[in-house]
Short mmCIF file of C-alpha atoms and ligand atoms in Angstrom, two decimals:
data_model
loop_
_atom_site.label_atom_id
_atom_site.label_comp_id
_atom_site.label_asym_id
_atom_site.label_seq_id
_atom_site.Cartn_x
_atom_site.Cartn_y
_atom_site.Cartn_z
CA MET A 9 114.80 120.32 88.66
CA LYS A 10 113.45 117.98 91.32
CA MET A 11 115.85 115.37 92.63
CA ARG A 12 114.47 111.83 92.48
CA CYS A 13 113.68 110.78 96.04
CA ASP A 14 115.85 107.66 96.09
CA LEU A 15 118.90 109.68 95.04
CA THR A 16 118.69 112.14 97.93
CA PRO A 17 120.89 111.94 101.03
CA ALA A 18 117.68 111.89 103.10
CA TRP A 19 116.58 108.64 101.40
CA LYS A 20 119.90 107.00 102.33
CA ASN A 21 119.49 108.23 105.89
CA LEU A 22 115.98 106.83 106.03
CA GLN A 23 117.20 103.47 104.71
CA HIS A 24 119.79 103.37 107.43
CA HIS A 25 117.23 104.48 110.00
CA ALA A 26 114.81 101.78 108.84
CA GLN A 27 117.44 99.09 109.54
CA GLY A 28 117.55 100.30 113.13
CA ALA A 29 113.74 100.37 113.25
CA VAL A 30 113.20 96.65 112.64
CA ASP A 31 112.84 96.15 116.37
CA PHE A 32 110.61 99.18 116.83
CA ASP A 33 107.89 98.38 119.30
CA LEU A 34 104.98 100.67 120.00
CA ARG A 35 104.65 99.49 123.59
CA THR A 36 108.29 100.25 124.33
CA ALA A 37 108.04 103.57 122.50
CA PHE A 38 105.15 104.67 124.73
CA ALA A 39 106.93 103.40 127.85
CA GLN A 40 110.08 105.33 126.99
CA ASP A 41 108.49 108.58 125.94
CA ALA A 42 105.82 110.06 128.16
CA SER A 43 105.09 112.79 125.61
CA ARG A 44 104.70 110.43 122.63
CA ALA A 45 100.90 110.63 122.39
CA GLU A 46 100.99 114.39 122.50
CA GLY A 47 103.98 114.83 120.20
CA LEU A 48 102.49 112.63 117.51
CA SER A 49 98.99 114.11 117.72
CA GLN A 50 97.73 117.33 116.32
CA ALA A 51 94.70 119.37 115.50
CA ALA A 52 94.07 120.59 111.98
CA PRO A 53 90.92 122.35 110.75
CA HIS A 54 87.92 120.17 111.77
CA VAL A 55 90.12 117.08 112.19
CA PHE A 56 92.07 115.85 115.18
CA ALA A 57 94.71 113.24 114.36
CA ASP A 58 96.55 110.83 116.62
CA LEU A 59 99.52 109.37 114.75
CA SER A 60 101.19 108.01 117.87
CA LYS A 61 100.19 104.37 117.33
CA ASN A 62 102.26 104.30 114.15
CA HIS A 63 105.70 102.87 113.56
CA THR A 64 107.25 106.28 113.67
CA ASP A 65 108.71 108.74 116.13
CA ALA A 66 110.12 112.26 116.22
CA ALA A 67 113.44 111.14 114.72
CA THR A 68 111.71 109.37 111.82
CA GLU A 69 109.48 112.35 111.18
CA ALA A 70 112.50 114.67 111.13
CA LEU A 71 114.23 112.49 108.51
CA LEU A 72 111.05 112.36 106.44
CA ILE A 73 110.74 116.13 106.53
CA GLU A 74 114.33 116.31 105.32
CA LEU A 75 113.24 114.06 102.43
CA ALA A 76 110.35 116.40 101.68
CA ARG A 77 112.78 119.33 101.63
CA GLN A 78 115.29 117.58 99.39
CA THR A 79 112.60 116.55 96.90
CA GLY A 80 111.19 120.08 96.71
CA LEU A 81 107.77 119.42 98.23
CA THR A 82 107.00 123.01 99.18
CA ALA A 83 108.04 124.39 95.78
CA HIS A 84 105.80 121.78 94.12
CA ARG A 85 102.90 122.60 96.45
CA ASP A 86 103.33 126.31 95.80
CA ALA A 87 103.43 125.68 92.04
CA MET A 88 100.04 123.97 92.33
CA PHE A 89 98.64 126.91 94.28
CA ARG A 90 100.06 129.34 91.71
CA GLY A 91 98.17 127.52 88.97
CA GLU A 92 101.19 126.18 87.11
CA ALA A 93 100.66 123.27 84.72
CA ILE A 94 102.04 120.65 87.11
CA ASN A 95 99.97 117.97 85.34
CA HIS A 96 102.59 118.09 82.61
CA THR A 97 101.51 114.99 80.64
CA GLU A 98 98.22 116.72 79.90
CA ASP A 99 99.65 120.24 80.09
CA ARG A 100 97.09 121.25 82.70
CA ALA A 101 97.05 123.19 85.92
CA VAL A 102 95.77 121.42 89.03
CA MET A 103 93.31 123.76 90.67
CA HIS A 104 90.52 121.86 92.38
CA TRP A 105 91.48 123.96 95.42
CA LEU A 106 90.41 127.12 93.50
CA LEU A 107 86.84 125.78 93.57
CA ARG A 108 86.80 126.34 97.33
CA GLN A 109 88.63 129.66 97.32
CA PRO A 110 86.42 132.49 98.70
CA GLU A 111 85.03 134.92 96.17
CA GLY A 112 87.27 137.90 95.45
CA SER A 113 90.14 136.53 97.51
CA LEU A 114 92.62 136.52 94.63
CA GLN A 115 92.26 140.03 93.25
CA GLU A 116 95.69 140.22 91.69
CA GLY A 117 97.32 137.94 89.18
CA ALA A 118 96.39 135.26 86.71
CA LEU A 119 93.96 133.44 88.99
CA ALA A 120 91.57 136.35 89.52
CA GLU A 121 89.70 135.60 86.27
CA PRO A 122 89.34 131.83 86.77
CA LEU A 123 88.12 132.52 90.32
CA LYS A 124 85.43 134.83 88.94
CA LEU A 125 84.30 132.06 86.58
CA VAL A 126 84.29 129.60 89.48
CA HIS A 127 81.96 131.82 91.48
CA ALA A 128 79.74 132.68 88.54
CA THR A 129 79.20 128.95 87.90
CA LEU A 130 78.82 128.21 91.60
CA GLY A 131 76.20 130.95 91.86
CA SER A 132 74.10 129.61 89.00
CA MET A 133 74.53 126.01 90.10
CA LEU A 134 73.42 126.79 93.65
CA ALA A 135 70.47 128.85 92.42
CA TYR A 136 69.41 125.91 90.25
CA ALA A 137 69.86 123.53 93.19
CA GLU A 138 67.60 125.74 95.32
CA ARG A 139 64.96 125.85 92.58
CA VAL A 140 64.93 122.08 92.37
CA ARG A 141 64.77 121.81 96.16
CA ALA A 142 61.69 124.05 96.14
CA ASP A 143 60.08 122.09 93.30
CA ALA A 144 57.82 119.53 94.96
CA GLN A 145 57.24 117.83 91.62
CA VAL A 146 60.84 116.58 91.59
CA THR A 147 60.97 113.69 94.01
CA ASP A 148 63.87 111.75 92.49
CA VAL A 149 67.26 112.96 91.31
CA VAL A 150 69.31 110.42 89.34
CA ASN A 151 73.01 111.14 88.94
CA ILE A 152 74.46 109.27 85.97
CA GLY A 153 78.26 109.32 86.04
CA ILE A 154 81.22 107.11 86.89
CA GLY A 155 84.55 107.37 88.72
CA GLY A 156 85.09 110.93 89.85
CA SER A 157 81.71 111.89 88.42
CA ASP A 158 80.02 109.43 90.77
CA LEU A 159 82.07 108.54 93.83
CA GLY A 160 82.44 112.04 95.31
CA PRO A 161 78.80 113.13 95.16
CA GLN A 162 77.60 109.66 96.11
CA MET A 163 79.94 109.52 99.09
CA ALA A 164 79.02 113.05 100.21
CA VAL A 165 75.23 112.70 99.88
CA LEU A 166 75.43 109.54 101.98
CA ALA A 167 77.80 111.07 104.51
CA LEU A 168 75.56 114.09 104.94
CA GLN A 169 72.27 112.19 105.02
CA ASP A 170 71.24 114.03 108.19
CA PHE A 171 71.29 117.26 106.20
CA VAL A 172 69.43 115.96 103.16
CA ILE A 173 66.14 117.63 102.27
CA PRO A 174 63.16 115.43 103.13
CA GLY A 175 60.92 114.35 100.28
CA LYS A 176 63.61 113.85 97.68
CA ARG A 177 65.53 110.72 96.87
CA PHE A 178 69.01 110.71 95.35
CA HIS A 179 70.12 107.81 93.16
CA PHE A 180 73.55 107.16 91.68
CA VAL A 181 73.94 105.07 88.55
CA SER A 182 77.49 104.43 87.37
CA ASN A 183 77.89 100.93 85.96
CA VAL A 184 77.34 100.08 82.30
CA ASP A 185 75.70 96.96 83.72
CA GLY A 186 72.07 97.64 82.82
CA HIS A 187 70.87 95.92 85.97
CA GLU A 188 71.83 99.04 87.87
CA LEU A 189 69.92 101.57 85.77
CA ALA A 190 66.98 99.21 85.26
CA GLY A 191 66.74 98.70 89.03
CA VAL A 192 66.60 102.45 89.66
CA LEU A 193 64.18 103.21 86.81
CA LYS A 194 61.75 100.60 88.12
CA GLY A 195 60.79 102.82 91.02
CA LEU A 196 60.57 106.12 89.10
CA LYS A 197 57.99 108.25 87.32
CA ALA A 198 59.20 110.40 84.44
CA GLU A 199 57.31 113.51 85.57
CA ASN A 200 58.94 113.39 89.01
CA THR A 201 62.50 112.60 87.92
CA LEU A 202 65.49 114.81 87.20
CA PHE A 203 68.48 113.18 85.52
CA LEU A 204 71.92 114.71 85.99
CA ILE A 205 74.39 113.51 83.37
CA ALA A 206 77.76 113.96 85.04
CA SER A 207 80.83 113.51 82.89
CA LYS A 208 83.90 115.69 82.64
CA THR A 209 84.55 114.55 79.07
CA PHE A 210 80.97 113.64 78.07
CA THR A 211 82.44 110.71 76.15
CA THR A 212 82.72 108.00 78.83
CA ILE A 213 81.05 104.92 77.40
CA GLU A 214 79.30 103.85 80.62
CA THR A 215 77.82 107.28 81.23
CA MET A 216 76.80 107.86 77.62
CA THR A 217 75.15 104.44 77.42
CA ASN A 218 73.22 105.04 80.65
CA ALA A 219 72.31 108.58 79.57
CA ARG A 220 70.94 107.36 76.23
CA SER A 221 68.89 104.67 77.95
CA ALA A 222 67.59 107.17 80.52
CA LEU A 223 66.53 109.53 77.74
CA ALA A 224 64.84 106.70 75.83
CA TRP A 225 63.03 105.60 79.02
CA PHE A 226 61.93 109.19 79.71
CA LYS A 227 60.46 109.55 76.22
CA ALA A 228 58.86 106.11 76.33
CA GLN A 229 57.12 107.16 79.55
CA GLY A 230 55.60 110.11 77.69
CA GLY A 231 58.18 112.65 78.90
CA THR A 232 58.69 115.56 76.53
CA ASP A 233 60.35 118.39 78.45
CA VAL A 234 64.00 117.29 78.24
CA ALA A 235 65.21 120.75 79.25
CA ARG A 236 63.40 120.41 82.58
CA HIS A 237 64.23 116.78 83.31
CA PHE A 238 67.86 116.53 82.17
CA ALA A 239 70.89 118.60 83.11
CA ALA A 240 74.54 118.05 82.22
CA LEU A 241 77.58 118.58 84.45
CA THR A 242 80.59 118.68 82.17
CA THR A 243 83.57 120.52 80.72
CA ASN A 244 82.31 119.50 77.25
CA VAL A 245 79.29 121.77 76.88
CA ALA A 246 79.19 121.22 73.10
CA ALA A 247 78.82 117.44 73.47
CA ALA A 248 76.04 117.90 76.02
CA ALA A 249 74.20 120.21 73.60
CA GLU A 250 74.62 117.68 70.81
CA PHE A 251 73.09 115.07 73.10
CA GLY A 252 70.07 117.37 73.42
CA ILE A 253 70.70 118.78 76.90
CA THR A 254 70.38 122.52 77.19
CA THR A 255 70.72 122.95 80.97
CA THR A 256 74.46 122.64 81.53
CA PHE A 257 76.81 123.49 84.37
CA GLY A 258 80.42 123.61 83.30
CA PHE A 259 83.82 123.21 84.85
CA TRP A 260 87.36 123.29 83.56
CA ASP A 261 90.13 120.99 82.41
CA TRP A 262 92.19 121.99 85.47
CA VAL A 263 89.80 120.00 87.68
CA GLY A 264 90.76 116.32 87.69
CA GLY A 265 87.81 113.90 87.66
CA ARG A 266 88.66 112.44 91.06
CA TYR A 267 89.04 115.96 92.46
CA SER A 268 85.79 117.28 91.00
CA MET A 269 83.16 116.97 93.74
CA TRP A 270 83.72 120.67 94.53
CA SER A 271 82.72 121.70 90.99
CA ALA A 272 79.45 121.35 89.07
CA ILE A 273 79.89 117.61 89.66
CA GLY A 274 78.82 118.43 93.24
CA LEU A 275 75.35 119.54 92.04
CA PRO A 276 73.53 116.53 93.55
CA VAL A 277 75.23 117.34 96.86
CA ALA A 278 74.05 120.96 96.63
CA MET A 279 70.53 119.77 95.83
CA ALA A 280 70.61 117.39 98.76
CA ILE A 281 72.03 119.69 101.45
CA GLY A 282 71.23 123.13 100.02
CA ALA A 283 73.30 126.09 98.91
CA GLN A 284 74.48 126.97 102.41
CA GLY A 285 75.44 123.37 103.13
CA PHE A 286 77.48 123.22 99.93
CA LYS A 287 79.20 126.49 100.80
CA ASP A 288 80.05 125.04 104.21
CA LEU A 289 81.53 121.97 102.52
CA LEU A 290 83.72 124.23 100.38
CA ALA A 291 84.69 126.34 103.40
CA GLY A 292 85.80 123.28 105.36
CA ALA A 293 87.96 122.17 102.45
CA HIS A 294 89.36 125.67 102.06
CA ALA A 295 90.36 125.74 105.72
CA MET A 296 92.37 122.56 105.08
CA ASP A 297 93.89 124.11 101.92
CA GLN A 298 95.15 127.00 104.01
CA HIS A 299 96.52 124.67 106.65
CA PHE A 300 98.38 122.71 103.95
CA GLN A 301 99.73 125.91 102.43
CA THR A 302 100.83 127.66 105.57
CA ALA A 303 101.48 125.31 108.49
CA PRO A 304 105.15 124.48 109.10
CA LEU A 305 105.92 121.04 107.71
CA GLU A 306 106.33 119.62 111.22
CA ASP A 307 102.74 120.59 112.12
CA ASN A 308 101.20 120.14 108.72
CA LEU A 309 98.79 117.22 108.87
CA PRO A 310 98.62 116.34 105.16
CA VAL A 311 102.42 116.51 105.07
CA ARG A 312 102.78 114.26 108.11
CA LEU A 313 100.30 111.72 106.75
CA GLY A 314 101.76 111.73 103.24
CA LEU A 315 105.28 111.27 104.57
CA LEU A 316 104.13 108.48 106.84
CA ASP A 317 102.69 106.81 103.73
CA VAL A 318 106.12 107.06 102.06
CA TRP A 319 107.86 105.67 105.15
CA TYR A 320 105.51 102.69 105.24
CA ARG A 321 105.57 102.01 101.52
CA ASN A 322 109.26 102.42 100.79
CA PHE A 323 111.10 101.73 104.01
CA LEU A 324 108.93 99.31 106.00
CA ASN A 325 107.41 97.61 102.94
CA TYR A 326 103.78 97.86 104.01
CA THR A 327 102.00 97.60 100.70
CA SER A 328 98.45 98.40 101.68
CA ARG A 329 96.40 100.64 103.95
CA SER A 330 92.99 99.88 105.30
CA ILE A 331 90.40 102.59 105.96
CA ALA A 332 87.88 102.01 108.73
CA PRO A 333 85.31 104.76 109.12
CA TYR A 334 83.38 104.18 112.34
CA HIS A 335 80.27 105.88 111.06
CA SER A 336 77.86 104.12 108.76
CA ALA A 337 77.22 107.32 106.78
CA LEU A 338 80.89 107.28 105.78
CA ARG A 339 80.53 103.88 104.15
CA ARG A 340 81.51 105.05 100.66
CA VAL A 341 84.59 106.86 101.93
CA PRO A 342 86.89 103.85 101.40
CA ALA A 343 85.77 103.55 97.75
CA TYR A 344 86.21 107.29 97.28
CA LEU A 345 89.71 107.22 98.76
CA GLN A 346 90.58 104.19 96.68
CA GLN A 347 90.10 106.18 93.48
CA LEU A 348 91.74 109.27 94.94
CA GLU A 349 94.92 107.51 95.95
CA MET A 350 95.24 104.63 93.53
CA GLU A 351 94.30 106.54 90.38
CA SER A 352 96.54 109.43 91.46
CA ASN A 353 99.59 107.56 92.66
CA GLY A 354 99.37 104.17 90.94
CA LYS A 355 102.20 105.14 88.61
CA ARG A 356 105.39 103.30 87.66
CA VAL A 357 107.37 106.05 85.94
CA ASP A 358 108.79 109.37 87.04
CA ARG A 359 107.87 112.72 85.52
CA ASN A 360 110.24 112.02 82.61
CA GLY A 361 108.69 108.66 81.88
CA GLN A 362 111.59 106.67 83.37
CA ALA A 363 110.71 103.46 85.25
CA LEU A 364 110.97 103.85 89.02
CA PRO A 365 113.00 101.47 91.17
CA TYR A 366 110.74 102.00 94.22
CA GLY A 367 107.09 101.41 95.10
CA THR A 368 104.35 104.01 94.78
CA SER A 369 100.63 103.83 95.66
CA PRO A 370 99.69 101.32 98.33
CA VAL A 371 96.52 99.27 97.90
CA LEU A 372 93.67 101.05 99.66
CA TRP A 373 90.64 99.20 100.90
CA GLY A 374 88.18 99.11 103.76
CA GLU A 375 84.69 98.95 105.16
CA PRO A 376 82.94 100.74 107.99
CA GLY A 377 83.48 99.61 111.55
CA THR A 378 82.28 97.75 113.48
CA ASN A 379 81.35 95.58 110.47
CA GLY A 380 84.96 95.04 109.43
CA GLN A 381 85.76 93.69 112.89
CA HIS A 382 83.54 90.70 112.19
CA ALA A 383 84.97 90.10 108.75
CA TYR A 384 88.60 90.85 107.91
CA PHE A 385 90.01 92.33 111.12
CA GLN A 386 91.17 88.82 111.97
CA MET A 387 93.87 89.23 109.34
CA LEU A 388 94.81 92.67 110.64
CA HIS A 389 95.30 91.30 114.16
CA GLN A 390 96.86 87.93 113.44
CA GLY A 391 97.76 87.74 109.75
CA THR A 392 101.31 87.57 108.45
CA ASP A 393 101.22 90.99 106.76
CA ILE A 394 101.22 94.27 108.57
CA VAL A 395 98.50 96.57 107.27
CA PRO A 396 98.41 100.08 108.73
CA LEU A 397 94.83 100.96 109.57
CA GLU A 398 93.28 104.41 109.40
CA PHE A 399 90.36 104.86 111.76
CA ILE A 400 87.91 107.70 111.21
CA ALA A 401 85.58 108.39 114.12
CA VAL A 402 83.02 111.07 114.94
CA LYS A 403 82.56 112.28 118.51
CA LYS A 404 78.92 113.37 118.48
CA PRO A 405 76.10 111.27 117.02
CA THR A 406 72.99 112.79 115.48
CA HIS A 407 70.60 110.12 116.78
CA ASN A 408 69.54 109.67 120.37
CA LEU A 409 69.43 105.90 120.57
CA LYS A 410 70.75 104.87 123.95
CA ASP A 411 74.14 103.13 124.25
CA HIS A 412 74.93 102.87 120.53
CA HIS A 413 77.41 105.67 120.14
CA GLU A 414 79.31 104.87 123.33
CA LEU A 415 79.61 101.29 122.10
CA LEU A 416 80.75 102.44 118.67
CA LEU A 417 83.41 104.73 120.12
CA ALA A 418 84.47 102.08 122.60
CA ASN A 419 85.00 99.68 119.73
CA VAL A 420 87.08 102.00 117.59
CA ILE A 421 89.32 102.98 120.48
CA ALA A 422 89.59 99.36 121.61
CA GLN A 423 90.56 98.18 118.13
CA ALA A 424 93.41 100.69 117.92
CA GLN A 425 94.48 99.62 121.40
CA ALA A 426 94.21 95.89 120.64
CA LEU A 427 96.22 96.19 117.45
CA MET A 428 98.98 97.91 119.38
CA GLN A 429 98.88 96.00 122.66
CA GLY A 430 98.41 92.47 121.43
CA LYS A 431 98.05 89.61 123.86
CA SER A 432 101.02 87.63 124.95
CA ASP A 433 99.69 85.62 127.90
CA ALA A 434 98.40 82.97 125.55
CA GLY A 435 100.33 80.97 123.03
CA GLY A 436 99.64 79.58 119.58
CA HIS A 437 96.27 80.41 118.09
CA LYS A 438 95.32 82.80 120.86
CA HIS A 439 98.48 84.87 120.67
CA PHE A 440 98.33 88.41 119.31
CA THR A 441 101.73 89.88 118.50
CA GLY A 442 100.42 93.44 118.81
CA ASN A 443 102.64 96.31 117.62
CA ARG A 444 100.29 96.76 114.67
CA PRO A 445 100.11 100.36 113.48
CA SER A 446 97.11 102.63 113.17
CA THR A 447 96.20 106.27 112.70
CA PHE A 448 93.18 107.75 114.42
CA LEU A 449 91.29 110.64 112.80
CA LEU A 450 88.56 112.22 114.90
CA LEU A 451 85.87 114.70 113.84
CA ASP A 452 83.78 116.49 116.45
CA GLU A 453 80.69 116.20 114.29
CA LEU A 454 79.96 115.00 110.80
CA THR A 455 78.92 118.20 109.03
CA PRO A 456 79.42 119.60 105.53
CA ALA A 457 82.39 121.59 106.82
CA SER A 458 84.10 118.70 108.59
CA LEU A 459 83.53 116.39 105.62
CA GLY A 460 85.06 119.02 103.33
CA ALA A 461 88.10 119.29 105.55
CA LEU A 462 88.48 115.52 105.83
CA ILE A 463 88.40 115.03 102.06
CA ALA A 464 90.76 117.94 101.35
CA LEU A 465 93.13 116.46 103.93
CA GLN A 466 93.14 113.22 101.97
CA GLU A 467 93.65 115.01 98.66
CA HIS A 468 96.68 116.81 100.00
CA ARG A 469 98.26 113.78 101.66
CA VAL A 470 98.06 112.04 98.27
CA PHE A 471 99.73 115.11 96.75
CA VAL A 472 102.53 114.86 99.31
CA SER A 473 103.42 111.21 98.71
CA GLY A 474 103.07 111.63 94.94
CA SER A 475 105.32 114.66 95.04
CA VAL A 476 108.03 112.85 97.01
CA TRP A 477 107.80 109.92 94.60
CA GLY A 478 108.27 112.35 91.72
CA ILE A 479 105.28 111.06 89.77
CA ASN A 480 102.44 112.86 88.05
CA SER A 481 99.52 112.32 90.43
CA PHE A 482 97.08 114.05 88.10
CA ASP A 483 96.91 111.96 84.95
CA GLN A 484 95.43 108.45 84.55
CA TRP A 485 96.73 106.91 81.34
CA GLY A 486 96.39 103.48 82.92
CA VAL A 487 92.64 103.42 82.30
CA GLU A 488 92.98 103.91 78.55
CA LEU A 489 94.07 100.47 77.34
CA GLY A 490 91.02 98.70 78.77
CA LYS A 491 88.73 101.24 77.12
CA VAL A 492 90.31 100.65 73.70
CA LEU A 493 90.24 96.87 74.00
CA ALA A 494 86.63 96.87 75.24
CA LYS A 495 85.63 98.69 72.06
CA ASP A 496 87.33 96.03 69.94
CA ILE A 497 85.83 93.15 71.94
CA HIS A 498 82.40 94.75 71.82
CA ALA A 499 82.53 94.76 68.01
CA ARG A 500 83.63 91.11 68.09
CA ILE A 501 80.82 90.12 70.47
CA VAL A 502 78.41 91.52 67.93
CA SER A 503 80.15 90.00 64.87
CA GLY A 504 81.59 86.81 66.35
CA ASP A 505 84.97 87.50 64.78
CA ALA A 506 87.62 85.94 67.02
CA SER A 507 90.46 86.12 64.50
CA GLY A 508 93.86 87.18 65.80
CA LEU A 509 92.85 86.87 69.47
CA ASP A 510 94.82 84.85 72.02
CA ALA A 511 93.31 81.42 72.71
CA SER A 512 91.84 82.34 76.11
CA THR A 513 90.18 85.55 74.91
CA ALA A 514 88.84 83.82 71.79
CA ALA A 515 87.37 80.96 73.85
CA LEU A 516 85.71 83.37 76.30
CA LEU A 517 84.25 85.32 73.40
CA GLN A 518 82.76 82.19 71.88
CA ARG A 519 81.45 81.05 75.26
CA VAL A 520 79.56 84.28 76.01
CA ARG A 521 78.10 84.26 72.49
CA SER A 522 76.92 80.65 72.56
O1 F6P B 10 88.28 105.91 83.68
C1 F6P B 10 88.87 106.88 84.46
C2 F6P B 10 88.19 108.19 84.42
O2 F6P B 10 88.77 108.94 83.43
C3 F6P B 10 88.28 108.86 85.78
O3 F6P B 10 89.46 109.52 85.96
C4 F6P B 10 87.08 109.74 85.75
O4 F6P B 10 86.76 110.18 87.03
C5 F6P B 10 86.07 108.81 85.13
O5 F6P B 10 86.80 108.09 84.16
C6 F6P B 10 84.88 109.48 84.52
O6 F6P B 10 85.22 110.37 83.50
P1 F6P B 10 84.21 111.43 82.96
O7 F6P B 10 83.82 112.33 84.09
O8 F6P B 10 84.91 112.17 81.88
O9 F6P B 10 83.00 110.69 82.44
#
């Protein structure tokens, strides 16, 4: 039985420690401890992390690790890696990590069979991806999916644009707003287009509506060979068949939607970067899985980041975190991480359904740098709220334009420095308090492997904070109510029946119908 985090002795110690930390100052901390930068930095597979510009120190980290121990973090982690049904509200195992496990590596035990299935599907999916890559007639691939069936592949295809096969375009349509699909279809020819219908459940209204319209468009353009121009990526193979799609790549209920880019949902990524590239992506993520599983808690990067998130959220009351990737190809990473963290940890009850007296998921948001600097960084430097910032930078560029990359790196390092240092020689409007926290993640290069590691790092840090909070990070009941009500309102928009609605909803209904 896990002990609720706020009832542990470690929580009390952290509360006490936080009272003493109100005067914590990064500048003083660096002045007093010559080894601070080193002690609060570490290398993990493909990712170097400098945590030293955060409102933390060795003593805080030690207390947080005590909290992790007292809330049973390692037992919970190990239960996930044993394939236990830790997503208890849906009675499902949580095994997205198995999708990146090398073939044949789990010979013994209950996971040997699922791993075989994983590799059988991966093999056929990669073979299909290679066939499409070699097929010059396919110039456009349109992924139709939403949430986890959109954000991961979209983010990864963009991030890995330097590795994308020339001569093919990849489009992502998610919104039920027809402007999106119509805009994409405008530039397409049926004979050159492959539609991928990506939906774990194959019931999501947005995806089904877009898929139906895509099929109707395809037929209206004279398209006949649905088997060649449509493929489904889903756990619901029967529903895909009923829809008329015979080319299907499956996955399993133990892969959460927001954790599914490693599964058949990653097919557009495999088509874009090739079978070897996709294997490299998986290998990078697997390296991070192993780090998470085996590194001592003190040197375990997902553990350190997840615990820092708990410290900020529950003890220093920082309610949001901003993500600033200093690489334009990483521009969908903030949106991806938003779903990962907020859909996983935006929960208000513990595992037994009891309301929690402490905060959980922070608000995640962000934009690529340097763009953000000329938009909202003002608030980060001089606003009244403290927002920890997470920088993501890449050492080596893949272009050879003079000066750009040095300027980019100069900016990201300078921003972290400015947030910390502040500026006290001017008063009033020109004063910067400084002492504003940030984390710095650095990749040597942006490759399939380093992207895989970076994303797996984020998955596991979300696991860590969710585990300490004692919530189920793997369900998402909070999206259900809106879906049900939208169905009701849709019927009313058609019929005009506003009876029984609150006055505001009824008036809006009438207004959009008039
Ligand atoms: O609405 C939330 C959600 O269930 C996400 O968790 C999921 O990623 C998305 O919808 C799409 O679901 P599906 O892949 O089943 O279409």
